[in-house]
Amino acid sequence: MTMACLHSVYEETRGISFEVIVVDNDSKDGSAQSIKKKFPAVKLIVSDKNLGFGRANNLATKIAKGNYLLLLNPDTIVLNGAIQKLYSFACRNPNNRIYGGRTLYSDLTLNPTSCWRRPTLWSLFCYSVGLTKIFKGNSIFDPESYGHWKRDSVRLVDIVTGCLLMIERKLWDQLNGFDNVFFMYGEEADLCIRSAKFGASPIITPDATIIHHDGASEKIYADKMIRILRAKKQFIKKHWNQVGMLIGFSLLLYSVLVRMVASHTNDLLS
């Protein structure tokens, strides 16, 4: 997927000067060698261990030279000049300082995960008891999702997802990048919330559109859920008060138990 992503970056980005930095997080599929061969202009950083999303981006941005930084997942495909459009939008709206776009699934239907509302006790409760899954996209029971908004208009948001996130370099430095306490997931939520102290107002434009491929096997899904739950715990610990932490940790524990029971029940029935 990384090779397809890089190909789309170079094919779909015109009219601006840019550099591409890739951090190879201890891949075992020969990606680093393929990148060196097919994309010699890429600045490649090879790590002998998986640094996670936040640390890898922190490492890459240390050698980046641009006034704006673009974080882009390797499982994405850039469409119709999305990077140039996002950069132009940022230049026209410098006060927002953090920018995102519109993400689609592989079949070109809307992938609504390009942005989120700030996590709250209510949203965590809905997640923990399964309401967000039952009422997906509902503004009341899936409150972090922005309801049924199709990401088809310019709009201020609480959180721009790291799969496509452009940020002013000065702001990135003011924030000291991602907090390394987050291995994967949650780091962009923390970043966007911290950015408010520096006057940033994260914003989405539908003009910058990419494909963001969805997950794969159940094993990968299980690993993903563990990382998401850990990230939620770290976020709660950092941003909520003592009472919120107590309730939040209890809800997370309940969420884990519910998912364990559901998984065991599925195994028995299969």
PDB file of C-alpha atoms in Angstrom, residues 61-235:
ATOM      1  CA  THR A  61       9.239  16.190  11.126  1.00  0.00           C
ATOM      2  CA  LYS A  62      12.652  16.831  12.661  1.00  0.00           C
ATOM      3  CA  ILE A  63      14.160  16.843   9.168  1.00  0.00           C
ATOM      4  CA  ALA A  64      11.189  18.425   7.358  1.00  0.00           C
ATOM      5  CA  LYS A  65      11.803  21.892   5.901  1.00  0.00           C
ATOM      6  CA  GLY A  66       8.365  23.142   4.868  1.00  0.00           C
ATOM      7  CA  ASN A  67       6.258  25.843   6.474  1.00  0.00           C
ATOM      8  CA  TYR A  68       3.412  23.319   6.538  1.00  0.00           C
ATOM      9  CA  LEU A  69       3.606  19.647   7.451  1.00  0.00           C
ATOM     10  CA  LEU A  70       1.292  17.014   5.983  1.00  0.00           C
ATOM     11  CA  LEU A  71       0.758  13.754   7.829  1.00  0.00           C
ATOM     12  CA  LEU A  72      -0.473  11.064   5.457  1.00  0.00           C
ATOM     13  CA  ASN A  73      -1.143   7.400   6.201  1.00  0.00           C
ATOM     14  CA  PRO A  74       0.539   4.825   3.938  1.00  0.00           C
ATOM     15  CA  ASP A  75      -2.827   3.135   3.331  1.00  0.00           C
ATOM     16  CA  THR A  76      -4.195   6.163   1.497  1.00  0.00           C
ATOM     17  CA  ILE A  77      -4.485   7.211  -2.137  1.00  0.00           C
ATOM     18  CA  VAL A  78      -4.346  10.895  -3.065  1.00  0.00           C
ATOM     19  CA  LEU A  79      -7.108  11.956  -5.471  1.00  0.00           C
ATOM     20  CA  ASN A  80      -7.457  14.933  -7.808  1.00  0.00           C
ATOM     21  CA  GLY A  81      -4.652  17.100  -6.483  1.00  0.00           C
ATOM     22  CA  ALA A  82      -5.784  16.777  -2.863  1.00  0.00           C
ATOM     23  CA  ILE A  83      -2.461  17.849  -1.358  1.00  0.00           C
ATOM     24  CA  GLN A  84      -2.168  20.986  -3.479  1.00  0.00           C
ATOM     25  CA  LYS A  85      -5.803  21.839  -2.738  1.00  0.00           C
ATOM     26  CA  LEU A  86      -5.320  21.363   0.992  1.00  0.00           C
ATOM     27  CA  TYR A  87      -2.193  23.513   0.945  1.00  0.00           C
ATOM     28  CA  SER A  88      -3.976  26.263  -0.991  1.00  0.00           C
ATOM     29  CA  PHE A  89      -6.848  26.123   1.478  1.00  0.00           C
ATOM     30  CA  ALA A  90      -4.390  26.447   4.366  1.00  0.00           C
ATOM     31  CA  CYS A  91      -2.749  29.462   2.753  1.00  0.00           C
ATOM     32  CA  ARG A  92      -6.151  31.136   2.347  1.00  0.00           C
ATOM     33  CA  ASN A  93      -7.085  30.357   5.950  1.00  0.00           C
ATOM     34  CA  PRO A  94      -3.855  30.790   7.931  1.00  0.00           C
ATOM     35  CA  ASN A  95      -5.557  31.390  11.271  1.00  0.00           C
ATOM     36  CA  ASN A  96      -6.985  27.868  11.482  1.00  0.00           C
ATOM     37  CA  ARG A  97      -3.506  26.319  11.587  1.00  0.00           C
ATOM     38  CA  ILE A  98      -4.729  22.675  11.385  1.00  0.00           C
ATOM     39  CA  TYR A  99      -6.480  21.327   8.277  1.00  0.00           C
ATOM     40  CA  GLY A 100      -8.083  18.118   7.068  1.00  0.00           C
ATOM     41  CA  GLY A 101     -10.006  16.836   4.086  1.00  0.00           C
ATOM     42  CA  ARG A 102     -12.558  14.257   3.013  1.00  0.00           C
ATOM     43  CA  THR A 103     -11.837  10.529   3.117  1.00  0.00           C
ATOM     44  CA  LEU A 104     -13.470   7.800   1.046  1.00  0.00           C
ATOM     45  CA  TYR A 105     -13.449   4.025   1.227  1.00  0.00           C
ATOM     46  CA  SER A 106     -12.004   1.986  -1.633  1.00  0.00           C
ATOM     47  CA  ASP A 107     -15.431   1.853  -3.298  1.00  0.00           C
ATOM     48  CA  LEU A 108     -15.531   5.689  -3.194  1.00  0.00           C
ATOM     49  CA  THR A 109     -18.301   5.843  -0.603  1.00  0.00           C
ATOM     50  CA  LEU A 110     -17.827   8.211   2.316  1.00  0.00           C
ATOM     51  CA  ASN A 111     -15.392   7.215   5.039  1.00  0.00           C
ATOM     52  CA  PRO A 112     -16.460   9.584   7.836  1.00  0.00           C
ATOM     53  CA  THR A 113     -13.332   9.115   9.947  1.00  0.00           C
ATOM     54  CA  SER A 114     -11.472  12.195   8.673  1.00  0.00           C
ATOM     55  CA  CYS A 115     -12.578  14.153  11.748  1.00  0.00           C
ATOM     56  CA  TRP A 116     -14.188  13.735  15.161  1.00  0.00           C
ATOM     57  CA  ARG A 117     -15.768  15.619  17.996  1.00  0.00           C
ATOM     58  CA  ARG A 118     -13.915  15.879  21.285  1.00  0.00           C
ATOM     59  CA  PRO A 119     -14.372  12.790  23.510  1.00  0.00           C
ATOM     60  CA  THR A 120     -16.687  13.270  26.492  1.00  0.00           C
ATOM     61  CA  LEU A 121     -18.066  11.086  29.274  1.00  0.00           C
ATOM     62  CA  TRP A 122     -21.269  10.707  27.278  1.00  0.00           C
ATOM     63  CA  SER A 123     -19.445   9.650  24.111  1.00  0.00           C
ATOM     64  CA  LEU A 124     -17.363   7.159  26.117  1.00  0.00           C
ATOM     65  CA  PHE A 125     -20.510   5.750  27.720  1.00  0.00           C
ATOM     66  CA  CYS A 126     -22.124   5.309  24.301  1.00  0.00           C
ATOM     67  CA  TYR A 127     -18.973   3.601  23.015  1.00  0.00           C
ATOM     68  CA  SER A 128     -18.631   1.326  26.041  1.00  0.00           C
ATOM     69  CA  VAL A 129     -22.209   0.017  26.010  1.00  0.00           C
ATOM     70  CA  GLY A 130     -22.285  -0.368  22.228  1.00  0.00           C
ATOM     71  CA  LEU A 131     -24.650   2.473  21.358  1.00  0.00           C
ATOM     72  CA  THR A 132     -22.191   3.972  18.864  1.00  0.00           C
ATOM     73  CA  LYS A 133     -22.208   0.705  16.937  1.00  0.00           C
ATOM     74  CA  ILE A 134     -25.981   0.260  17.055  1.00  0.00           C
ATOM     75  CA  PHE A 135     -26.704   3.883  16.134  1.00  0.00           C
ATOM     76  CA  LYS A 136     -23.706   4.578  13.932  1.00  0.00           C
ATOM     77  CA  GLY A 137     -23.719   8.137  12.631  1.00  0.00           C
ATOM     78  CA  ASN A 138     -26.419   9.233  15.072  1.00  0.00           C
ATOM     79  CA  SER A 139     -25.585  12.624  16.559  1.00  0.00           C
ATOM     80  CA  ILE A 140     -26.918  11.620  19.993  1.00  0.00           C
ATOM     81  CA  PHE A 141     -25.676   8.051  20.450  1.00  0.00           C
ATOM     82  CA  ASP A 142     -22.565   8.337  18.261  1.00  0.00           C
ATOM     83  CA  PRO A 143     -21.658  11.858  19.391  1.00  0.00           C
ATOM     84  CA  GLU A 144     -18.048  11.914  18.225  1.00  0.00           C
ATOM     85  CA  SER A 145     -19.074  11.212  14.623  1.00  0.00           C
ATOM     86  CA  TYR A 146     -20.631  14.569  13.616  1.00  0.00           C
ATOM     87  CA  GLY A 147     -23.870  12.772  12.808  1.00  0.00           C
ATOM     88  CA  HIS A 148     -24.812  12.418   9.154  1.00  0.00           C
ATOM     89  CA  TRP A 149     -22.685  15.278   7.860  1.00  0.00           C
ATOM     90  CA  LYS A 150     -21.178  14.023   4.589  1.00  0.00           C
ATOM     91  CA  ARG A 151     -17.941  16.031   4.914  1.00  0.00           C
ATOM     92  CA  ASP A 152     -19.149  17.895   1.842  1.00  0.00           C
ATOM     93  CA  SER A 153     -18.756  21.420   3.216  1.00  0.00           C
ATOM     94  CA  VAL A 154     -16.113  23.525   4.923  1.00  0.00           C
ATOM     95  CA  ARG A 155     -16.553  23.173   8.665  1.00  0.00           C
ATOM     96  CA  LEU A 156     -14.721  23.729  11.919  1.00  0.00           C
ATOM     97  CA  VAL A 157     -14.123  20.471  13.796  1.00  0.00           C
ATOM     98  CA  ASP A 158     -12.664  19.434  17.124  1.00  0.00           C
ATOM     99  CA  ILE A 159     -10.241  16.819  15.806  1.00  0.00           C
ATOM    100  CA  VAL A 160      -8.658  16.194  12.404  1.00  0.00           C
ATOM    101  CA  THR A 161      -7.602  12.578  11.952  1.00  0.00           C
ATOM    102  CA  GLY A 162      -3.924  11.861  11.379  1.00  0.00           C
ATOM    103  CA  CYS A 163      -4.508   9.951   8.135  1.00  0.00           C
ATOM    104  CA  LEU A 164      -4.694  13.362   6.395  1.00  0.00           C
ATOM    105  CA  LEU A 165      -3.644  16.219   8.642  1.00  0.00           C
ATOM    106  CA  MET A 166      -1.907  19.404   7.560  1.00  0.00           C
ATOM    107  CA  ILE A 167      -0.490  21.617  10.280  1.00  0.00           C
ATOM    108  CA  GLU A 168       1.436  24.859  10.335  1.00  0.00           C
ATOM    109  CA  ARG A 169       5.071  24.111  11.119  1.00  0.00           C
ATOM    110  CA  LYS A 170       5.261  26.878  13.712  1.00  0.00           C
ATOM    111  CA  LEU A 171       2.278  25.412  15.578  1.00  0.00           C
ATOM    112  CA  TRP A 172       3.760  21.911  15.418  1.00  0.00           C
ATOM    113  CA  ASP A 173       6.917  23.205  17.061  1.00  0.00           C
ATOM    114  CA  GLN A 174       4.933  25.124  19.676  1.00  0.00           C
ATOM    115  CA  LEU A 175       3.157  21.877  20.568  1.00  0.00           C
ATOM    116  CA  ASN A 176       6.378  19.825  20.439  1.00  0.00           C
ATOM    117  CA  GLY A 177       4.632  17.529  17.993  1.00  0.00           C
ATOM    118  CA  PHE A 178       2.734  14.474  19.163  1.00  0.00           C
ATOM    119  CA  ASP A 179       2.884  13.377  22.781  1.00  0.00           C
ATOM    120  CA  ASN A 180       4.954  10.185  22.772  1.00  0.00           C
ATOM    121  CA  VAL A 181       2.735   8.671  25.447  1.00  0.00           C
ATOM    122  CA  PHE A 182       0.348   7.752  22.603  1.00  0.00           C
ATOM    123  CA  PHE A 183       1.681   4.801  20.593  1.00  0.00           C
ATOM    124  CA  MET A 184      -1.094   4.694  18.019  1.00  0.00           C
ATOM    125  CA  TYR A 185      -4.535   6.350  18.052  1.00  0.00           C
ATOM    126  CA  GLY A 186      -5.444   9.301  20.220  1.00  0.00           C
ATOM    127  CA  GLU A 187      -2.388  11.393  19.406  1.00  0.00           C
ATOM    128  CA  GLU A 188      -4.202  13.633  16.942  1.00  0.00           C
ATOM    129  CA  ALA A 189      -7.057  14.178  19.407  1.00  0.00           C
ATOM    130  CA  ASP A 190      -4.537  15.246  22.018  1.00  0.00           C
ATOM    131  CA  LEU A 191      -2.716  17.445  19.492  1.00  0.00           C
ATOM    132  CA  CYS A 192      -5.847  19.236  18.287  1.00  0.00           C
ATOM    133  CA  ILE A 193      -7.126  19.860  21.791  1.00  0.00           C
ATOM    134  CA  ARG A 194      -3.753  21.227  22.923  1.00  0.00           C
ATOM    135  CA  SER A 195      -3.643  23.436  19.834  1.00  0.00           C
ATOM    136  CA  ALA A 196      -6.585  25.498  21.090  1.00  0.00           C
ATOM    137  CA  LYS A 197      -4.241  27.114  23.619  1.00  0.00           C
ATOM    138  CA  PHE A 198      -2.329  28.538  20.653  1.00  0.00           C
ATOM    139  CA  GLY A 199      -5.410  29.866  18.876  1.00  0.00           C
ATOM    140  CA  ALA A 200      -5.811  27.035  16.371  1.00  0.00           C
ATOM    141  CA  SER A 201      -9.230  26.106  14.977  1.00  0.00           C
ATOM    142  CA  PRO A 202      -9.046  22.760  13.118  1.00  0.00           C
ATOM    143  CA  ILE A 203     -11.062  22.831   9.910  1.00  0.00           C
ATOM    144  CA  ILE A 204     -12.142  20.448   7.137  1.00  0.00           C
ATOM    145  CA  THR A 205     -12.411  21.178   3.418  1.00  0.00           C
ATOM    146  CA  PRO A 206     -14.142  18.751   1.020  1.00  0.00           C
ATOM    147  CA  ASP A 207     -11.875  19.864  -1.829  1.00  0.00           C
ATOM    148  CA  ALA A 208      -9.017  17.710  -0.498  1.00  0.00           C
ATOM    149  CA  THR A 209     -10.205  14.130  -0.995  1.00  0.00           C
ATOM    150  CA  ILE A 210      -8.311  10.876  -0.527  1.00  0.00           C
ATOM    151  CA  ILE A 211      -9.061   7.173  -0.329  1.00  0.00           C
ATOM    152  CA  HIS A 212      -8.369   5.665   3.073  1.00  0.00           C
ATOM    153  CA  HIS A 213      -8.410   1.871   2.896  1.00  0.00           C
ATOM    154  CA  ASP A 214     -10.327   0.026   5.594  1.00  0.00           C
ATOM    155  CA  GLY A 215      -9.012  -2.692   7.950  1.00  0.00           C
ATOM    156  CA  ALA A 216      -8.435  -6.333   7.167  1.00  0.00           C
ATOM    157  CA  SER A 217      -8.300  -9.524   9.252  1.00  0.00           C
ATOM    158  CA  GLU A 218      -9.863 -10.217  12.632  1.00  0.00           C
ATOM    159  CA  LYS A 219      -6.441 -10.505  14.244  1.00  0.00           C
ATOM    160  CA  ILE A 220      -5.514  -7.049  13.013  1.00  0.00           C
ATOM    161  CA  TYR A 221      -8.893  -5.810  14.218  1.00  0.00           C
ATOM    162  CA  ALA A 222      -8.271  -7.282  17.684  1.00  0.00           C
ATOM    163  CA  ASP A 223      -4.863  -5.600  17.870  1.00  0.00           C
ATOM    164  CA  LYS A 224      -6.445  -2.348  16.729  1.00  0.00           C
ATOM    165  CA  MET A 225      -9.096  -2.511  19.451  1.00  0.00           C
ATOM    166  CA  ILE A 226      -6.450  -3.023  22.135  1.00  0.00           C
ATOM    167  CA  ARG A 227      -4.537   0.008  20.896  1.00  0.00           C
ATOM    168  CA  ILE A 228      -7.687   2.116  20.712  1.00  0.00           C
ATOM    169  CA  LEU A 229      -8.634   1.243  24.289  1.00  0.00           C
ATOM    170  CA  ARG A 230      -5.122   2.025  25.498  1.00  0.00           C
ATOM    171  CA  ALA A 231      -5.228   5.358  23.686  1.00  0.00           C
ATOM    172  CA  LYS A 232      -8.576   6.196  25.274  1.00  0.00           C
ATOM    173  CA  LYS A 233      -7.088   5.451  28.686  1.00  0.00           C
ATOM    174  CA  GLN A 234      -4.122   7.746  28.022  1.00  0.00           C
ATOM    175  CA  PHE A 235      -6.396  10.500  26.740  1.00  0.00           C
TER     176      PHE A 235
END
